[in-house]
mmCIF file of N, CA, C and O in Angstrom:
data_model
loop_
_atom_site.group_PDB
_atom_site.id
_atom_site.type_symbol
_atom_site.label_atom_id
_atom_site.label_comp_id
_atom_site.label_asym_id
_atom_site.label_seq_id
_atom_site.Cartn_x
_atom_site.Cartn_y
_atom_site.Cartn_z
ATOM 1 N N UNK X 1 0.829 -1.197 0.000
ATOM 2 C CA UNK X 1 0.000 0.000 0.000
ATOM 3 C C UNK X 1 0.870 1.256 0.000
ATOM 4 O O UNK X 1 0.562 2.214 -0.696
ATOM 5 N N UNK X 2 1.981 1.238 0.802
ATOM 6 C CA UNK X 2 2.869 2.396 0.834
ATOM 7 C C UNK X 2 3.515 2.619 -0.526
ATOM 8 O O UNK X 2 3.681 3.761 -0.964
ATOM 9 N N UNK X 3 3.860 1.533 -1.198
ATOM 10 C CA UNK X 3 4.482 1.651 -2.512
ATOM 11 C C UNK X 3 3.510 2.291 -3.510
ATOM 12 O O UNK X 3 3.918 3.082 -4.372
ATOM 13 N N UNK X 4 2.240 1.982 -3.398
ATOM 14 C CA UNK X 4 1.231 2.571 -4.276
ATOM 15 C C UNK X 4 1.134 4.076 -4.049
ATOM 16 O O UNK X 4 1.074 4.852 -5.001
ATOM 17 N N UNK X 5 1.143 4.511 -2.802
ATOM 18 C CA UNK X 5 1.099 5.954 -2.485
ATOM 19 C C UNK X 5 2.349 6.675 -3.006
ATOM 20 O O UNK X 5 2.262 7.795 -3.513
ATOM 21 N N UNK X 6 3.491 6.036 -2.876
ATOM 22 C CA UNK X 6 4.728 6.636 -3.389
ATOM 23 C C UNK X 6 4.625 6.818 -4.905
ATOM 24 O O UNK X 6 5.009 7.863 -5.443
ATOM 25 N N UNK X 7 4.099 5.830 -5.610
ATOM 26 C CA UNK X 7 3.927 5.939 -7.059
ATOM 27 C C UNK X 7 2.951 7.051 -7.432
ATOM 28 O O UNK X 7 3.209 7.838 -8.348
ATOM 29 N N UNK X 8 1.833 7.134 -6.724
ATOM 30 C CA UNK X 8 0.819 8.157 -7.023
ATOM 31 C C UNK X 8 1.380 9.549 -6.760
ATOM 32 O O UNK X 8 1.272 10.449 -7.599
ATOM 33 N N UNK X 9 1.996 9.752 -5.612
ATOM 34 C CA UNK X 9 2.556 11.063 -5.274
ATOM 35 C C UNK X 9 3.708 11.436 -6.206
ATOM 36 O O UNK X 9 3.851 12.593 -6.615
ATOM 37 N N UNK X 10 4.522 10.467 -6.560
ATOM 38 C CA UNK X 10 5.630 10.727 -7.476
ATOM 39 C C UNK X 10 5.153 11.162 -8.850
ATOM 40 O O UNK X 10 5.701 12.079 -9.461
ATOM 41 N N UNK X 11 4.104 10.513 -9.335
ATOM 42 C CA UNK X 11 3.592 10.892 -10.657
ATOM 43 C C UNK X 11 2.921 12.259 -10.615
ATOM 44 O O UNK X 11 3.014 13.028 -11.565
ATOM 45 N N UNK X 12 2.268 12.605 -9.516
ATOM 46 C CA UNK X 12 1.659 13.928 -9.383
ATOM 47 C C UNK X 12 2.721 15.022 -9.351
ATOM 48 O O UNK X 12 2.574 16.068 -9.977
ATOM 49 N N UNK X 13 3.801 14.784 -8.632
ATOM 50 C CA UNK X 13 4.881 15.768 -8.558
ATOM 51 C C UNK X 13 5.540 15.958 -9.919
ATOM 52 O O UNK X 13 5.839 17.076 -10.329
ATOM 53 N N UNK X 14 5.758 14.865 -10.628
ATOM 54 C CA UNK X 14 6.386 14.949 -11.945
ATOM 55 C C UNK X 14 5.493 15.705 -12.921
ATOM 56 O O UNK X 14 5.966 16.510 -13.720
ATOM 57 N N UNK X 15 4.188 15.478 -12.848
ATOM 58 C CA UNK X 15 3.247 16.170 -13.730
ATOM 59 C C UNK X 15 3.212 17.660 -13.408
ATOM 60 O O UNK X 15 3.195 18.499 -14.302
ATOM 61 N N UNK X 16 3.215 18.006 -12.144
ATOM 62 C CA UNK X 16 3.175 19.416 -11.738
ATOM 63 C C UNK X 16 4.444 20.144 -12.163
ATOM 64 O O UNK X 16 4.399 21.287 -12.615
ATOM 65 N N UNK X 17 5.585 19.501 -12.053
ATOM 66 C CA UNK X 17 6.849 20.138 -12.410
ATOM 67 C C UNK X 17 7.013 20.257 -13.915
ATOM 68 O O UNK X 17 7.683 21.170 -14.402
ATOM 69 N N UNK X 18 6.387 19.396 -14.696
ATOM 70 C CA UNK X 18 6.516 19.449 -16.150
ATOM 71 C C UNK X 18 5.860 20.692 -16.725
ATOM 72 O O UNK X 18 6.261 21.200 -17.758
ATOM 73 N N UNK X 19 4.863 21.246 -16.052
ATOM 74 C CA UNK X 19 4.166 22.428 -16.528
ATOM 75 C C UNK X 19 4.887 23.723 -16.241
ATOM 76 O O UNK X 19 4.547 24.764 -16.788
ATOM 77 N N UNK X 20 5.886 23.707 -15.398
ATOM 78 C CA UNK X 20 6.600 24.924 -15.051
ATOM 79 C C UNK X 20 7.591 25.287 -16.143
ATOM 80 O O UNK X 20 8.226 24.432 -16.729
ATOM 81 N N UNK X 21 7.729 26.574 -16.407
ATOM 82 C CA UNK X 21 8.742 27.032 -17.351
ATOM 83 C C UNK X 21 9.933 27.537 -16.557
ATOM 84 O O UNK X 21 9.764 28.167 -15.512
ATOM 85 N N UNK X 22 11.148 27.302 -17.030
ATOM 86 C CA UNK X 22 12.325 27.725 -16.285
ATOM 87 C C UNK X 22 12.433 29.239 -16.159
ATOM 88 O O UNK X 22 12.837 29.752 -15.144
ATOM 89 N N UNK X 23 12.067 29.991 -17.195
ATOM 90 C CA UNK X 23 12.095 31.445 -17.168
ATOM 91 C C UNK X 23 10.842 31.955 -17.857
ATOM 92 O O UNK X 23 10.405 31.390 -18.844
ATOM 93 N N UNK X 24 10.293 33.033 -17.350
ATOM 94 C CA UNK X 24 9.151 33.575 -18.070
ATOM 95 C C UNK X 24 9.645 34.360 -19.280
ATOM 96 O O UNK X 24 10.822 34.605 -19.452
ATOM 97 N N UNK X 25 8.744 34.759 -20.139
ATOM 98 C CA UNK X 25 9.129 35.376 -21.411
ATOM 99 C C UNK X 25 9.896 36.680 -21.226
ATOM 100 O O UNK X 25 10.749 37.024 -22.033
ATOM 101 N N UNK X 26 9.620 37.429 -20.177
ATOM 102 C CA UNK X 26 10.311 38.698 -19.961
ATOM 103 C C UNK X 26 11.771 38.499 -19.562
ATOM 104 O O UNK X 26 12.603 39.358 -19.793
ATOM 105 N N UNK X 27 12.105 37.354 -18.958
ATOM 106 C CA UNK X 27 13.459 37.109 -18.501
ATOM 107 C C UNK X 27 14.325 36.443 -19.565
ATOM 108 O O UNK X 27 15.535 36.447 -19.448
ATOM 109 N N UNK X 28 13.716 35.874 -20.595
ATOM 110 C CA UNK X 28 14.491 35.202 -21.623
ATOM 111 C C UNK X 28 15.195 36.228 -22.502
ATOM 112 O O UNK X 28 14.665 37.280 -22.794
ATOM 113 N N UNK X 29 16.409 35.908 -22.923
ATOM 114 C CA UNK X 29 17.196 36.786 -23.772
ATOM 115 C C UNK X 29 16.630 36.729 -25.189
ATOM 116 O O UNK X 29 16.495 35.656 -25.761
ATOM 117 N N UNK X 30 16.292 37.880 -25.774
ATOM 118 C CA UNK X 30 15.752 37.856 -27.137
ATOM 119 C C UNK X 30 16.829 37.503 -28.162
ATOM 120 O O UNK X 30 18.020 37.665 -27.914
ATOM 121 N N UNK X 31 16.401 37.039 -29.305
ATOM 122 C CA UNK X 31 17.324 36.714 -30.387
ATOM 123 C C UNK X 31 17.948 37.996 -30.937
ATOM 124 O O UNK X 31 17.333 39.057 -30.917
ATOM 125 N N UNK X 32 19.168 37.898 -31.433
ATOM 126 C CA UNK X 32 19.849 39.055 -31.995
ATOM 127 C C UNK X 32 19.395 39.254 -33.430
ATOM 128 O O UNK X 32 19.420 38.335 -34.238
ATOM 129 N N UNK X 33 18.943 40.473 -33.734
ATOM 130 C CA UNK X 33 18.485 40.826 -35.074
ATOM 131 C C UNK X 33 19.559 41.691 -35.732
ATOM 132 O O UNK X 33 20.079 42.601 -35.120
ATOM 133 N N UNK X 34 19.876 41.423 -36.990
ATOM 134 C CA UNK X 34 20.841 42.230 -37.733
ATOM 135 C C UNK X 34 20.111 43.376 -38.426
ATOM 136 O O UNK X 34 19.088 43.173 -39.077
ATOM 137 N N UNK X 35 20.650 44.580 -38.296
ATOM 138 C CA UNK X 35 20.046 45.757 -38.910
ATOM 139 C C UNK X 35 20.355 45.821 -40.396
ATOM 140 O O UNK X 35 21.453 45.519 -40.836
ATOM 141 N N UNK X 36 19.358 46.242 -41.176
ATOM 142 C CA UNK X 36 19.552 46.601 -42.583
ATOM 143 C C UNK X 36 18.708 47.850 -42.823
ATOM 144 O O UNK X 36 17.894 48.236 -41.979
ATOM 145 N N UNK X 37 18.900 48.485 -43.954
ATOM 146 C CA UNK X 37 18.165 49.717 -44.224
ATOM 147 C C UNK X 37 16.662 49.503 -44.287
ATOM 148 O O UNK X 37 15.894 50.422 -44.061
ATOM 149 N N UNK X 38 16.222 48.308 -44.562
ATOM 150 C CA UNK X 38 14.790 48.026 -44.624
ATOM 151 C C UNK X 38 14.195 47.586 -43.283
ATOM 152 O O UNK X 38 13.003 47.319 -43.196
ATOM 153 N N UNK X 39 15.020 47.525 -42.234
ATOM 154 C CA UNK X 39 14.541 47.105 -40.919
ATOM 155 C C UNK X 39 13.600 48.154 -40.340
ATOM 156 O O UNK X 39 13.941 49.333 -40.265
ATOM 157 N N UNK X 40 12.406 47.739 -39.948
ATOM 158 C CA UNK X 40 11.454 48.637 -39.295
ATOM 159 C C UNK X 40 11.805 48.691 -37.809
ATOM 160 O O UNK X 40 11.815 47.667 -37.133
ATOM 161 N N UNK X 41 12.113 49.876 -37.321
ATOM 162 C CA UNK X 41 12.475 50.032 -35.911
ATOM 163 C C UNK X 41 11.310 50.625 -35.132
ATOM 164 O O UNK X 41 10.755 51.651 -35.513
ATOM 165 N N UNK X 42 10.962 49.978 -34.054
ATOM 166 C CA UNK X 42 9.916 50.442 -33.142
ATOM 167 C C UNK X 42 10.570 50.526 -31.768
ATOM 168 O O UNK X 42 10.399 49.645 -30.935
ATOM 169 N N UNK X 43 11.331 51.580 -31.533
ATOM 170 C CA UNK X 43 12.092 51.731 -30.295
ATOM 171 C C UNK X 43 11.338 52.661 -29.358
ATOM 172 O O UNK X 43 11.243 53.866 -29.601
ATOM 173 N N UNK X 44 10.782 52.099 -28.288
ATOM 174 C CA UNK X 44 10.104 52.914 -27.287
ATOM 175 C C UNK X 44 11.050 53.282 -26.149
ATOM 176 O O UNK X 44 10.948 54.366 -25.579
ATOM 177 N N UNK X 45 11.995 52.366 -25.820
ATOM 178 C CA UNK X 45 12.925 52.609 -24.716
ATOM 179 C C UNK X 45 14.221 51.850 -24.978
ATOM 180 O O UNK X 45 14.195 50.652 -25.225
ATOM 181 N N UNK X 46 15.342 52.576 -24.933
ATOM 182 C CA UNK X 46 16.646 51.937 -25.062
ATOM 183 C C UNK X 46 17.043 51.393 -23.697
ATOM 184 O O UNK X 46 17.053 52.129 -22.705
ATOM 185 N N UNK X 47 17.379 50.119 -23.636
ATOM 186 C CA UNK X 47 17.755 49.475 -22.375
ATOM 187 C C UNK X 47 19.263 49.528 -22.182
ATOM 188 O O UNK X 47 19.743 49.878 -21.116
ATOM 189 N N UNK X 48 20.016 49.198 -23.234
ATOM 190 C CA UNK X 48 21.479 49.274 -23.150
ATOM 191 C C UNK X 48 22.064 49.375 -24.540
ATOM 192 O O UNK X 48 21.439 48.984 -25.520
ATOM 193 N N UNK X 49 23.288 49.933 -24.593
ATOM 194 C CA UNK X 49 24.026 50.027 -25.847
ATOM 195 C C UNK X 49 25.457 49.619 -25.580
ATOM 196 O O UNK X 49 25.989 49.893 -24.501
ATOM 197 N N UNK X 50 26.081 48.982 -26.565
ATOM 198 C CA UNK X 50 27.471 48.595 -26.395
ATOM 199 C C UNK X 50 28.367 49.829 -26.495
ATOM 200 O O UNK X 50 27.992 50.845 -27.075
ATOM 201 N N UNK X 51 29.547 49.729 -25.912
ATOM 202 C CA UNK X 51 30.518 50.815 -25.944
ATOM 203 C C UNK X 51 31.209 50.832 -27.300
ATOM 204 O O UNK X 51 31.636 49.797 -27.799
ATOM 205 N N UNK X 52 31.340 52.021 -27.875
ATOM 206 C CA UNK X 52 32.004 52.174 -29.163
ATOM 207 C C UNK X 52 33.490 52.432 -28.893
ATOM 208 O O UNK X 52 33.840 53.370 -28.173
ATOM 209 N N UNK X 53 34.394 51.609 -29.442
ATOM 210 C CA UNK X 53 35.821 51.764 -29.147
ATOM 211 C C UNK X 53 36.426 52.995 -29.837
ATOM 212 O O UNK X 53 35.877 53.531 -30.795
ATOM 213 N N UNK X 54 37.577 53.446 -29.352
ATOM 214 C CA UNK X 54 38.302 54.592 -29.898
ATOM 215 C C UNK X 54 39.226 54.147 -31.023
ATOM 216 O O UNK X 54 40.448 54.202 -30.903
ATOM 217 N N UNK X 55 38.649 53.712 -32.116
ATOM 218 C CA UNK X 55 39.395 53.316 -33.301
ATOM 219 C C UNK X 55 38.799 54.056 -34.494
ATOM 220 O O UNK X 55 37.666 54.524 -34.441
ATOM 221 N N UNK X 56 39.570 54.197 -35.556
ATOM 222 C CA UNK X 56 39.093 54.888 -36.746
ATOM 223 C C UNK X 56 38.745 53.865 -37.826
ATOM 224 O O UNK X 56 39.432 53.733 -38.834
ATOM 225 N N UNK X 57 37.690 53.104 -37.567
ATOM 226 C CA UNK X 57 37.208 52.105 -38.510
ATOM 227 C C UNK X 57 35.782 51.727 -38.124
ATOM 228 O O UNK X 57 35.299 52.073 -37.054
ATOM 229 N N UNK X 58 35.125 51.023 -39.013
ATOM 230 C CA UNK X 58 33.765 50.572 -38.754
ATOM 231 C C UNK X 58 33.818 49.366 -37.817
ATOM 232 O O UNK X 58 34.595 48.437 -38.046
ATOM 233 N N UNK X 59 33.007 49.403 -36.753
ATOM 234 C CA UNK X 59 33.017 48.349 -35.738
ATOM 235 C C UNK X 59 31.589 47.858 -35.481
ATOM 236 O O UNK X 59 30.625 48.596 -35.699
ATOM 237 N N UNK X 60 31.434 46.624 -35.008
ATOM 238 C CA UNK X 60 30.096 46.131 -34.661
ATOM 239 C C UNK X 60 29.625 46.743 -33.344
ATOM 240 O O UNK X 60 30.417 47.050 -32.459
ATOM 241 N N UNK X 61 28.316 46.918 -33.237
ATOM 242 C CA UNK X 61 27.709 47.452 -32.015
ATOM 243 C C UNK X 61 26.366 46.756 -31.802
ATOM 244 O O UNK X 61 25.815 46.149 -32.727
ATOM 245 N N UNK X 62 25.857 46.847 -30.572
ATOM 246 C CA UNK X 62 24.555 46.265 -30.246
ATOM 247 C C UNK X 62 23.751 47.232 -29.405
ATOM 248 O O UNK X 62 24.301 47.991 -28.612
ATOM 249 N N UNK X 63 22.439 47.168 -29.586
ATOM 250 C CA UNK X 63 21.517 47.952 -28.776
ATOM 251 C C UNK X 63 20.393 47.032 -28.329
ATOM 252 O O UNK X 63 19.812 46.312 -29.139
ATOM 253 N N UNK X 64 20.111 47.037 -27.043
ATOM 254 C CA UNK X 64 18.957 46.303 -26.524
ATOM 255 C C UNK X 64 17.877 47.331 -26.238
ATOM 256 O O UNK X 64 18.131 48.365 -25.614
ATOM 257 N N UNK X 65 16.668 47.063 -26.725
ATOM 258 C CA UNK X 65 15.588 48.031 -26.568
ATOM 259 C C UNK X 65 14.250 47.328 -26.381
ATOM 260 O O UNK X 65 14.112 46.140 -26.640
ATOM 261 N N UNK X 66 13.273 48.105 -25.920
ATOM 262 C CA UNK X 66 11.899 47.626 -25.792
ATOM 263 C C UNK X 66 11.064 48.351 -26.839
ATOM 264 O O UNK X 66 11.241 49.555 -27.049
ATOM 265 N N UNK X 67 10.182 47.614 -27.508
ATOM 266 C CA UNK X 67 9.314 48.240 -28.499
ATOM 267 C C UNK X 67 8.057 48.799 -27.831
ATOM 268 O O UNK X 67 7.920 48.754 -26.605
ATOM 269 N N UNK X 68 7.132 49.336 -28.622
ATOM 270 C CA UNK X 68 5.931 49.965 -28.062
ATOM 271 C C UNK X 68 5.006 48.971 -27.370
ATOM 272 O O UNK X 68 4.137 49.368 -26.600
ATOM 273 N N UNK X 69 5.210 47.664 -27.591
ATOM 274 C CA UNK X 69 4.428 46.629 -26.901
ATOM 275 C C UNK X 69 5.138 46.096 -25.663
ATOM 276 O O UNK X 69 4.649 45.192 -25.007
ATOM 277 N N UNK X 70 6.332 46.629 -25.373
ATOM 278 C CA UNK X 70 7.095 46.178 -24.220
ATOM 279 C C UNK X 70 7.969 44.972 -24.489
ATOM 280 O O UNK X 70 8.625 44.467 -23.591
ATOM 281 N N UNK X 71 7.986 44.484 -25.724
ATOM 282 C CA UNK X 71 8.810 43.333 -26.073
ATOM 283 C C UNK X 71 10.257 43.783 -26.246
ATOM 284 O O UNK X 71 10.532 44.826 -26.825
ATOM 285 N N UNK X 72 11.189 42.972 -25.739
ATOM 286 C CA UNK X 72 12.612 43.311 -25.819
ATOM 287 C C UNK X 72 13.235 42.769 -27.094
ATOM 288 O O UNK X 72 12.898 41.689 -27.550
ATOM 289 N N UNK X 73 14.180 43.545 -27.633
ATOM 290 C CA UNK X 73 14.898 43.183 -28.847
ATOM 291 C C UNK X 73 16.375 43.498 -28.651
ATOM 292 O O UNK X 73 16.726 44.405 -27.903
ATOM 293 N N UNK X 74 17.227 42.776 -29.376
ATOM 294 C CA UNK X 74 18.654 43.112 -29.455
ATOM 295 C C UNK X 74 18.961 43.324 -30.926
ATOM 296 O O UNK X 74 18.717 42.450 -31.758
ATOM 297 N N UNK X 75 19.461 44.508 -31.248
ATOM 298 C CA UNK X 75 19.768 44.876 -32.616
ATOM 299 C C UNK X 75 21.279 44.973 -32.784
ATOM 300 O O UNK X 75 21.950 45.668 -32.026
ATOM 301 N N UNK X 76 21.811 44.252 -33.775
ATOM 302 C CA UNK X 76 23.239 44.302 -34.074
ATOM 303 C C UNK X 76 23.407 45.153 -35.324
ATOM 304 O O UNK X 76 22.706 44.963 -36.318
ATOM 305 N N UNK X 77 24.341 46.109 -35.264
ATOM 306 C CA UNK X 77 24.575 46.999 -36.392
ATOM 307 C C UNK X 77 26.045 47.375 -36.436
ATOM 308 O O UNK X 77 26.827 46.964 -35.592
ATOM 309 N N UNK X 78 26.453 48.155 -37.425
ATOM 310 C CA UNK X 78 27.843 48.577 -37.565
ATOM 311 C C UNK X 78 27.880 50.093 -37.487
ATOM 312 O O UNK X 78 26.988 50.771 -37.989
ATOM 313 N N UNK X 79 28.925 50.615 -36.841
ATOM 314 C CA UNK X 79 29.046 52.058 -36.619
ATOM 315 C C UNK X 79 30.514 52.450 -36.741
ATOM 316 O O UNK X 79 31.405 51.631 -36.520
ATOM 317 N N UNK X 80 30.755 53.702 -37.077
ATOM 318 C CA UNK X 80 32.125 54.207 -37.155
ATOM 319 C C UNK X 80 32.655 54.395 -35.743
ATOM 320 O O UNK X 80 31.968 54.945 -34.879
ATOM 321 N N UNK X 81 33.882 53.961 -35.484
ATOM 322 C CA UNK X 81 34.503 54.100 -34.168
ATOM 323 C C UNK X 81 34.721 55.557 -33.796
ATOM 324 O O UNK X 81 34.671 56.465 -34.644
ATOM 325 N N UNK X 82 35.012 55.814 -32.533
ATOM 326 C CA UNK X 82 35.185 57.166 -32.016
ATOM 327 C C UNK X 82 36.614 57.672 -32.126
ATOM 328 O O UNK X 82 36.931 58.733 -31.605
ATOM 329 N N UNK X 83 37.511 56.967 -32.787
ATOM 330 C CA UNK X 83 38.920 57.326 -32.796
ATOM 331 C C UNK X 83 39.383 58.172 -33.974
ATOM 332 O O UNK X 83 40.575 58.417 -34.119
ATOM 333 N N UNK X 84 38.483 58.619 -34.814
ATOM 334 C CA UNK X 84 38.887 59.429 -35.968
ATOM 335 C C UNK X 84 38.943 60.905 -35.556
ATOM 336 O O UNK X 84 38.040 61.401 -34.897
ATOM 337 N N UNK X 85 40.016 61.587 -35.949
ATOM 338 C CA UNK X 85 40.111 63.009 -35.631
ATOM 339 C C UNK X 85 39.758 63.830 -36.875
ATOM 340 O O UNK X 85 39.929 63.386 -38.004
ATOM 341 N N UNK X 86 39.262 65.029 -36.663
ATOM 342 C CA UNK X 86 38.835 65.903 -37.761
ATOM 343 C C UNK X 86 39.923 66.895 -38.125
ATOM 344 O O UNK X 86 39.657 67.949 -38.657
ATOM 345 N N UNK X 87 41.180 66.621 -37.831
ATOM 346 C CA UNK X 87 42.274 67.571 -38.113
ATOM 347 C C UNK X 87 42.499 67.741 -39.573
ATOM 348 O O UNK X 87 42.552 67.016 -40.419
#
């Protein structure tokens, strides 16, 4: 009889744990999107931006932002470095 209760309780616990998600959608890292001129941007709030190095060349950069629906995005793009002088 005890073995039967252990089996029943074990299966109930396993079923309950199978329905849980490890992270909710807000905590999951969004996929990285590559920018192109045809990319439609809906930026409501910038969350973070990568640091642009002091070099005189085109470098990769990233921006994490929230759109008007509150969904998070990571945008990868290329930008000119901050190391060029105007002399």
